[in-house]
MMTF fields as JSON, N, C-alpha, C and O atoms, coordinates in Angstrom:
{
  "mmtfVersion": "1.0.0",
  "mmtfProducer": "UNKNOWN",
  "numBonds": 275,
  "numAtoms": 276,
  "numGroups": 69,
  "numChains": 1,
  "numModels": 1,
  "chainsPerModel": [1],
  "groupsPerChain": [69],
  "chainIdList": ["A"],
  "bondAtomList": [4, 2, 8, 6, 12, 10, 16, 14, 20, 18, 24, 22, 28, 26, 32, 30, 36, 34, 40, 38, 44, 42, 48, 46, 52, 50, 56, 54, 60, 58, 64, 62, 68, 66, 72, 70, 76, 74, 80, 78, 84, 82, 88, 86, 92, 90, 96, 94, 100, 98, 104, 102, 108, 106, 112, 110, 116, 114, 120, 118, 124, 122, 128, 126, 132, 130, 136, 134, 140, 138, 144, 142, 148, 146, 152, 150, 156, 154, 160, 158, 164, 162, 168, 166, 172, 170, 176, 174, 180, 178, 184, 182, 188, 186, 192, 190, 196, 194, 200, 198, 204, 202, 208, 206, 212, 210, 216, 214, 220, 218, 224, 222, 228, 226, 232, 230, 236, 234, 240, 238, 244, 242, 248, 246, 252, 250, 256, 254, 260, 258, 264, 262, 268, 266, 272, 270],
  "bondOrderList": [1, 1, 1, 1, 1, 1, 1, 1, 1, 1, 1, 1, 1, 1, 1, 1, 1, 1, 1, 1, 1, 1, 1, 1, 1, 1, 1, 1, 1, 1, 1, 1, 1, 1, 1, 1, 1, 1, 1, 1, 1, 1, 1, 1, 1, 1, 1, 1, 1, 1, 1, 1, 1, 1, 1, 1, 1, 1, 1, 1, 1, 1, 1, 1, 1, 1, 1, 1],
  "groupList": [{"groupName": "MET", "atomNameList": ["N", "CA", "C", "O"], "elementList": ["N", "C", "C", "O"], "formalChargeList": [0, 0, 0, 0], "bondAtomList": [1, 0, 2, 1, 3, 2], "bondOrderList": [1, 1, 2], "singleLetterCode": "M", "chemCompType": "L-PEPTIDE LINKING"}, {"groupName": "ALA", "atomNameList": ["N", "CA", "C", "O"], "elementList": ["N", "C", "C", "O"], "formalChargeList": [0, 0, 0, 0], "bondAtomList": [1, 0, 2, 1, 3, 2], "bondOrderList": [1, 1, 2], "singleLetterCode": "A", "chemCompType": "L-PEPTIDE LINKING"}, {"groupName": "ILE", "atomNameList": ["N", "CA", "C", "O"], "elementList": ["N", "C", "C", "O"], "formalChargeList": [0, 0, 0, 0], "bondAtomList": [1, 0, 2, 1, 3, 2], "bondOrderList": [1, 1, 2], "singleLetterCode": "I", "chemCompType": "L-PEPTIDE LINKING"}, {"groupName": "ARG", "atomNameList": ["N", "CA", "C", "O"], "elementList": ["N", "C", "C", "O"], "formalChargeList": [0, 0, 0, 0], "bondAtomList": [1, 0, 2, 1, 3, 2], "bondOrderList": [1, 1, 2], "singleLetterCode": "R", "chemCompType": "L-PEPTIDE LINKING"}, {"groupName": "THR", "atomNameList": ["N", "CA", "C", "O"], "elementList": ["N", "C", "C", "O"], "formalChargeList": [0, 0, 0, 0], "bondAtomList": [1, 0, 2, 1, 3, 2], "bondOrderList": [1, 1, 2], "singleLetterCode": "T", "chemCompType": "L-PEPTIDE LINKING"}, {"groupName": "LYS", "atomNameList": ["N", "CA", "C", "O"], "elementList": ["N", "C", "C", "O"], "formalChargeList": [0, 0, 0, 0], "bondAtomList": [1, 0, 2, 1, 3, 2], "bondOrderList": [1, 1, 2], "singleLetterCode": "K", "chemCompType": "L-PEPTIDE LINKING"}, {"groupName": "LEU", "atomNameList": ["N", "CA", "C", "O"], "elementList": ["N", "C", "C", "O"], "formalChargeList": [0, 0, 0, 0], "bondAtomList": [1, 0, 2, 1, 3, 2], "bondOrderList": [1, 1, 2], "singleLetterCode": "L", "chemCompType": "L-PEPTIDE LINKING"}, {"groupName": "GLY", "atomNameList": ["N", "CA", "C", "O"], "elementList": ["N", "C", "C", "O"], "formalChargeList": [0, 0, 0, 0], "bondAtomList": [1, 0, 2, 1, 3, 2], "bondOrderList": [1, 1, 2], "singleLetterCode": "G", "chemCompType": "PEPTIDE LINKING"}, {"groupName": "PHE", "atomNameList": ["N", "CA", "C", "O"], "elementList": ["N", "C", "C", "O"], "formalChargeList": [0, 0, 0, 0], "bondAtomList": [1, 0, 2, 1, 3, 2], "bondOrderList": [1, 1, 2], "singleLetterCode": "F", "chemCompType": "L-PEPTIDE LINKING"}, {"groupName": "VAL", "atomNameList": ["N", "CA", "C", "O"], "elementList": ["N", "C", "C", "O"], "formalChargeList": [0, 0, 0, 0], "bondAtomList": [1, 0, 2, 1, 3, 2], "bondOrderList": [1, 1, 2], "singleLetterCode": "V", "chemCompType": "L-PEPTIDE LINKING"}, {"groupName": "TRP", "atomNameList": ["N", "CA", "C", "O"], "elementList": ["N", "C", "C", "O"], "formalChargeList": [0, 0, 0, 0], "bondAtomList": [1, 0, 2, 1, 3, 2], "bondOrderList": [1, 1, 2], "singleLetterCode": "W", "chemCompType": "L-PEPTIDE LINKING"}, {"groupName": "SER", "atomNameList": ["N", "CA", "C", "O"], "elementList": ["N", "C", "C", "O"], "formalChargeList": [0, 0, 0, 0], "bondAtomList": [1, 0, 2, 1, 3, 2], "bondOrderList": [1, 1, 2], "singleLetterCode": "S", "chemCompType": "L-PEPTIDE LINKING"}, {"groupName": "GLN", "atomNameList": ["N", "CA", "C", "O"], "elementList": ["N", "C", "C", "O"], "formalChargeList": [0, 0, 0, 0], "bondAtomList": [1, 0, 2, 1, 3, 2], "bondOrderList": [1, 1, 2], "singleLetterCode": "Q", "chemCompType": "L-PEPTIDE LINKING"}, {"groupName": "PRO", "atomNameList": ["N", "CA", "C", "O"], "elementList": ["N", "C", "C", "O"], "formalChargeList": [0, 0, 0, 0], "bondAtomList": [1, 0, 2, 1, 3, 2], "bondOrderList": [1, 1, 2], "singleLetterCode": "P", "chemCompType": "L-PEPTIDE LINKING"}, {"groupName": "ASN", "atomNameList": ["N", "CA", "C", "O"], "elementList": ["N", "C", "C", "O"], "formalChargeList": [0, 0, 0, 0], "bondAtomList": [1, 0, 2, 1, 3, 2], "bondOrderList": [1, 1, 2], "singleLetterCode": "N", "chemCompType": "L-PEPTIDE LINKING"}, {"groupName": "TYR", "atomNameList": ["N", "CA", "C", "O"], "elementList": ["N", "C", "C", "O"], "formalChargeList": [0, 0, 0, 0], "bondAtomList": [1, 0, 2, 1, 3, 2], "bondOrderList": [1, 1, 2], "singleLetterCode": "Y", "chemCompType": "L-PEPTIDE LINKING"}, {"groupName": "ASP", "atomNameList": ["N", "CA", "C", "O"], "elementList": ["N", "C", "C", "O"], "formalChargeList": [0, 0, 0, 0], "bondAtomList": [1, 0, 2, 1, 3, 2], "bondOrderList": [1, 1, 2], "singleLetterCode": "D", "chemCompType": "L-PEPTIDE LINKING"}],
  "groupTypeList": [0, 1, 2, 3, 4, 3, 5, 6, 6, 7, 4, 2, 8, 6, 6, 2, 6, 9, 9, 9, 10, 11, 6, 6, 7, 0, 4, 9, 1, 12, 4, 13, 10, 6, 1, 14, 11, 7, 6, 6, 12, 1, 2, 8, 15, 9, 9, 1, 7, 6, 7, 10, 9, 6, 13, 1, 0, 13, 2, 9, 1, 10, 0, 11, 3, 13, 16, 13, 4],
  "groupIdList": [1, 2, 3, 4, 5, 6, 7, 8, 9, 10, 11, 12, 13, 14, 15, 16, 17, 18, 19, 20, 21, 22, 23, 24, 25, 26, 27, 28, 29, 30, 31, 32, 33, 34, 35, 36, 37, 38, 39, 40, 41, 42, 43, 44, 45, 46, 47, 48, 49, 50, 51, 52, 53, 54, 55, 56, 57, 58, 59, 60, 61, 62, 63, 64, 65, 66, 67, 68, 69],
  "secStructList": [7, 7, 2, 2, 2, 2, 2, 2, 2, 2, 2, 2, 2, 2, 2, 2, 2, 2, 2, 2, 2, 2, 2, 2, 2, 2, 2, 2, 6, 6, 7, 6, 6, 6, 6, 6, 7, 2, 2, 2, 2, 2, 2, 2, 2, 2, 2, 2, 2, 2, 2, 6, 2, 2, 2, 2, 2, 2, 2, 2, 2, 2, 2, 6, 7, 7, 7, 7, 7],
  "xCoordList": [17.439, 17.084, 15.676, 14.802, 15.691, 14.585, 13.367, 13.477, 12.063, 10.635, 10.606, 10.093, 10.975, 10.862, 11.445, 10.844, 12.792, 13.635, 12.987, 12.836, 12.654, 12.016, 10.556, 10.251, 9.918, 8.51, 8.793, 7.924, 9.926, 10.258, 10.9, 10.413, 11.716, 12.301, 11.342, 11.467, 10.135, 9.385, 8.505, 8.43, 7.935, 6.953, 8.252, 7.798, 8.816, 10.016, 9.94, 9.93, 9.901, 10.322, 8.451, 8.212, 7.695, 5.82, 5.831, 5.353, 6.251, 5.928, 6.522, 5.877, 7.794, 8.291, 8.003, 8.045, 7.706, 7.032, 5.352, 4.866, 5.047, 3.228, 3.864, 3.529, 4.77, 5.248, 5.805, 5.232, 6.633, 6.986, 6.149, 6.262, 5.083, 4.106, 3.097, 2.626, 2.819, 1.689, 2.489, 1.876, 3.764, 4.258, 4.55, 4.614, 4.689, 4.909, 3.712, 3.388, 2.609, 1.115, 0.362, -0.401, 0.749, 0.6, 1.094, 0.458, 2.546, 3.38, 2.531, 2.435, 2.036, 1.88, 0.054, -0.337, -0.562, -2.049, -2.175, -3.229, -0.599, -0.876, -0.35, -0.254, -0.112, 0.254, -0.961, -2.055, -0.817, -1.683, -2.387, -3.553, -1.841, -2.609, -3.408, -4.471, -3.032, -4.017, -4.969, -6.138, -4.911, -5.947, -6.954, -7.674, -6.785, -7.739, -8.332, -8.836, -8.61, -9.237, -9.978, -9.23, -11.324, -11.971, -11.703, -11.371, -11.783, -12.018, -10.353, -10.115, -9.27, -7.818, -7.772, -7.337, -8.173, -8.153, -8.726, -8.176, -9.926, -10.341, -9.823, -10.31, -8.923, -8.323, -6.74, -6.228, -6.26, -4.878, -5.289, -4.537, -6.539, -6.808, -6.757, -6.113, -7.647, -7.568, -6.565, -6.397, -5.809, -4.187, -3.353, -2.827, -3.14, -2.734, -3.041, -2.191, -4.352, -4.873, -4.612, -4.367, -4.531, -4.012, -2.773, -2.448, -2.135, -0.566, 0.007, 0.442, 0.246, 0.862, 0.849, 1.661, 0.071, -0.11, 0.656, 1.009, 1.185, 2.262, 3.318, 3.93, 3.88, 5.03, 5.155, 6.12, 4.087, 4.032, 4.288, 5.159, 3.038, 3.396, 4.376, 4.34, 5.643, 6.745, 7.346, 8.018, 7.304, 7.509, 6.712, 7.365, 5.319, 4.817, 4.749, 4.522, 4.982, 5.19, 6.787, 7.132, 7.677, 8.893, 9.048, 9.712, 8.096, 7.982, 7.347, 7.674, 6.731, 5.656, 6.236, 5.654, 7.545, 8.505, 8.451, 8.513, 8.342, 8.68, 10.312, 11.116, 10.798, 12.049, 12.596, 11.833, 13.737, 14.682, 15.024, 15.447, 14.808, 15.003, 16.04, 16.4],
  "yCoordList": [-131.928, -131.224, -131.889, -132.213, -131.983, -132.525, -131.583, -130.505, -132.365, -131.472, -130.556, -129.461, -130.732, -129.682, -128.519, -127.448, -128.657, -127.586, -126.85, -125.646, -127.233, -126.738, -125.766, -124.643, -126.554, -126.007, -124.912, -124.055, -124.83, -123.566, -122.31, -121.181, -122.553, -121.703, -121.117, -120.032, -122.272, -122.053, -120.714, -119.588, -121.063, -120.391, -118.724, -117.593, -118.801, -117.712, -116.775, -115.545, -117.506, -117.101, -116.481, -115.336, -117.262, -116.467, -115.428, -114.389, -115.451, -113.946, -113.001, -112.131, -113.117, -112.246, -111.468, -110.25, -112.412, -112.111, -111.137, -110.105, -111.808, -111.376, -109.884, -108.946, -109.714, -108.27, -107.289, -106.208, -107.53, -107.019, -106.885, -105.763, -107.678, -107.678, -106.626, -105.748, -106.642, -105.743, -104.04, -103.039, -103.983, -102.729, -102.134, -100.906, -102.694, -102.21, -101.938, -100.763, -103.109, -102.714, -101.314, -100.632, -101.036, -99.677, -98.377, -97.326, -98.669, -97.662, -97.47, -96.313, -98.302, -98.267, -97.762, -97.246, -97.816, -97.552, -96.252, -95.618, -95.646, -94.111, -93.093, -91.869, -93.704, -93.052, -92.14, -92.677, -91.143, -90.203, -90.499, -90.105, -91.396, -91.584, -92.915, -93.2, -93.657, -94.938, -94.038, -94.149, -93.331, -92.952, -91.673, -90.977, -91.594, -90.623, -91.5, -90.856, -92.764, -93.471, -94.686, -95.632, -94.795, -96.013, -97.016, -98.094, -96.873, -98.381, -99.198, -100.369, -98.061, -98.382, -99.017, -100.157, -98.339, -98.84, -100.313, -101.153, -100.404, -101.885, -102.97, -104.1, -102.651, -103.938, -103.931, -104.982, -102.721, -102.755, -103.681, -104.624, -103.484, -104.148, -105.941, -106.752, -106.16, -107.372, -108.229, -109.393, -107.453, -107.952, -108.032, -109.11, -106.845, -107.12, -108.071, -108.59, -108.361, -109.511, -110.43, -111.272, -110.738, -112.292, -112.452, -113.532, -111.393, -111.416, -112.261, -113.185, -112.311, -112.702, -114.35, -114.863, -115.126, -116.177, -116.895, -118.003, -116.251, -116.669, -116.727, -117.752, -115.971, -116.185, -117.294, -118.053, -117.302, -118.243, -119.823, -120.598, -120.096, -121.448, -121.915, -123.059, -121.582, -122.597, -122.497, -123.478, -121.567, -121.571, -123.016, -123.671, -123.167, -123.921, -125.355, -126.401, -125.155, -126.923, -127.165, -128.346, -126.265, -126.671, -127.423, -128.412, -126.524, -126.959, -128.338, -129.02, -128.855, -129.862, -131.062, -132.144, -130.894, -132.145, -133.266, -132.985, -134.399, -135.422, -135.511, -135.24, -135.884, -136.215, -136.971, -137.865, -137.029, -137.724, -138.825, -138.62, -140.155, -141.43, -142.053, -143.064],
  "zCoordList": [-37.122, -35.344, -35.039, -35.843, -33.918, -32.929, -33.492, -34.077, -33.116, -33.732, -32.577, -32.808, -31.578, -30.474, -30.648, -30.567, -30.929, -31.342, -32.426, -32.222, -33.318, -34.878, -34.426, -34.827, -33.574, -32.837, -31.931, -31.77, -31.304, -30.828, -31.798, -31.753, -32.422, -33.315, -34.411, -34.979, -34.636, -35.819, -34.981, -35.473, -33.761, -32.933, -32.598, -32.773, -32.425, -32.241, -33.829, -33.875, -34.798, -36.006, -36.465, -36.848, -36.335, -36.467, -35.718, -36.171, -34.704, -33.473, -34.249, -34.834, -34.302, -35.157, -36.375, -36.55, -37.166, -38.48, -38.091, -38.555, -37.37, -37.051, -36.773, -37.496, -35.725, -35.306, -36.446, -36.58, -37.077, -38.115, -39.007, -39.502, -39.624, -40.601, -39.879, -40.603, -38.837, -38.33, -38.21, -38.58, -37.698, -37.755, -39.232, -39.3, -40.124, -41.587, -41.721, -41.887, -41.677, -41.996, -41.441, -42.126, -40.039, -39.63, -40.293, -40.378, -40.824, -41.381, -42.778, -43.187, -43.383, -44.697, -44.565, -45.612, -43.932, -43.404, -43.197, -43.248, -42.849, -42.47, -43.854, -43.759, -44.845, -45.953, -46.597, -46.774, -46.848, -47.651, -48.405, -48.388, -49.433, -51.014, -50.352, -50.904, -49.344, -49.03, -47.852, -48.22, -46.786, -45.982, -46.506, -45.789, -47.87, -48.851, -49.576, -50.496, -49.73, -50.61, -49.75, -49.505, -49.262, -48.886, -49.686, -49.194, -50.864, -51.781, -51.662, -51.956, -51.093, -51.484, -49.941, -49.78, -48.986, -47.775, -47.404, -46.692, -48.046, -48.093, -49.134, -49.114, -49.959, -50.613, -49.505, -49.12, -49.197, -48.201, -47.005, -46.76, -46.146, -45.295, -45.476, -44.81, -46.575, -46.894, -47.252, -46.888, -48.112, -48.234, -47.067, -46.79, -46.232, -45.059, -44.127, -43.404, -44.098, -43.056, -43.339, -42.475, -44.714, -45.05, -45.898, -46.391, -46.038, -46.415, -45.814, -46.501, -44.343, -43.541, -43.485, -42.715, -44.169, -44.443, -45.167, -44.763, -46.746, -47.386, -46.906, -47.206, -46.192, -45.416, -44.386, -44.293, -43.636, -42.392, -42.912, -42.516, -44.134, -44.349, -44.49, -44.036, -45.034, -45.087, -43.902, -43.583, -43.124, -41.675, -40.526, -39.715, -40.779, -40.418, -40.958, -40.35, -42.15, -42.874, -42.451, -42.39, -42.187, -41.396, -40.131, -39.82, -39.396, -37.909, -38.047, -37.076, -38.71, -38.746, -39.368, -39.293, -40.081, -40.661, -39.48, -38.283, -39.935, -38.785, -38.388, -39.28, -37.072, -37.118, -37.895, -38.261, -38.385, -39.555, -38.635, -37.497, -39.209, -38.212, -38.58, -37.976]
}
């Protein structure tokens, strides 16, 4: 697959990942057990804010592979 195609597909996958991750984060953030605790909220927002990077790393690595020769 050409690098241009991989970058296009990778960009689409990353956009889908960010949208789904943010919707799930908003859903979990509204749960009563989390909404009632300031410490749990702080931990959750740090994990949710940085957590999308782990699934995004393989996508970015796949996108940046050189073309096969």
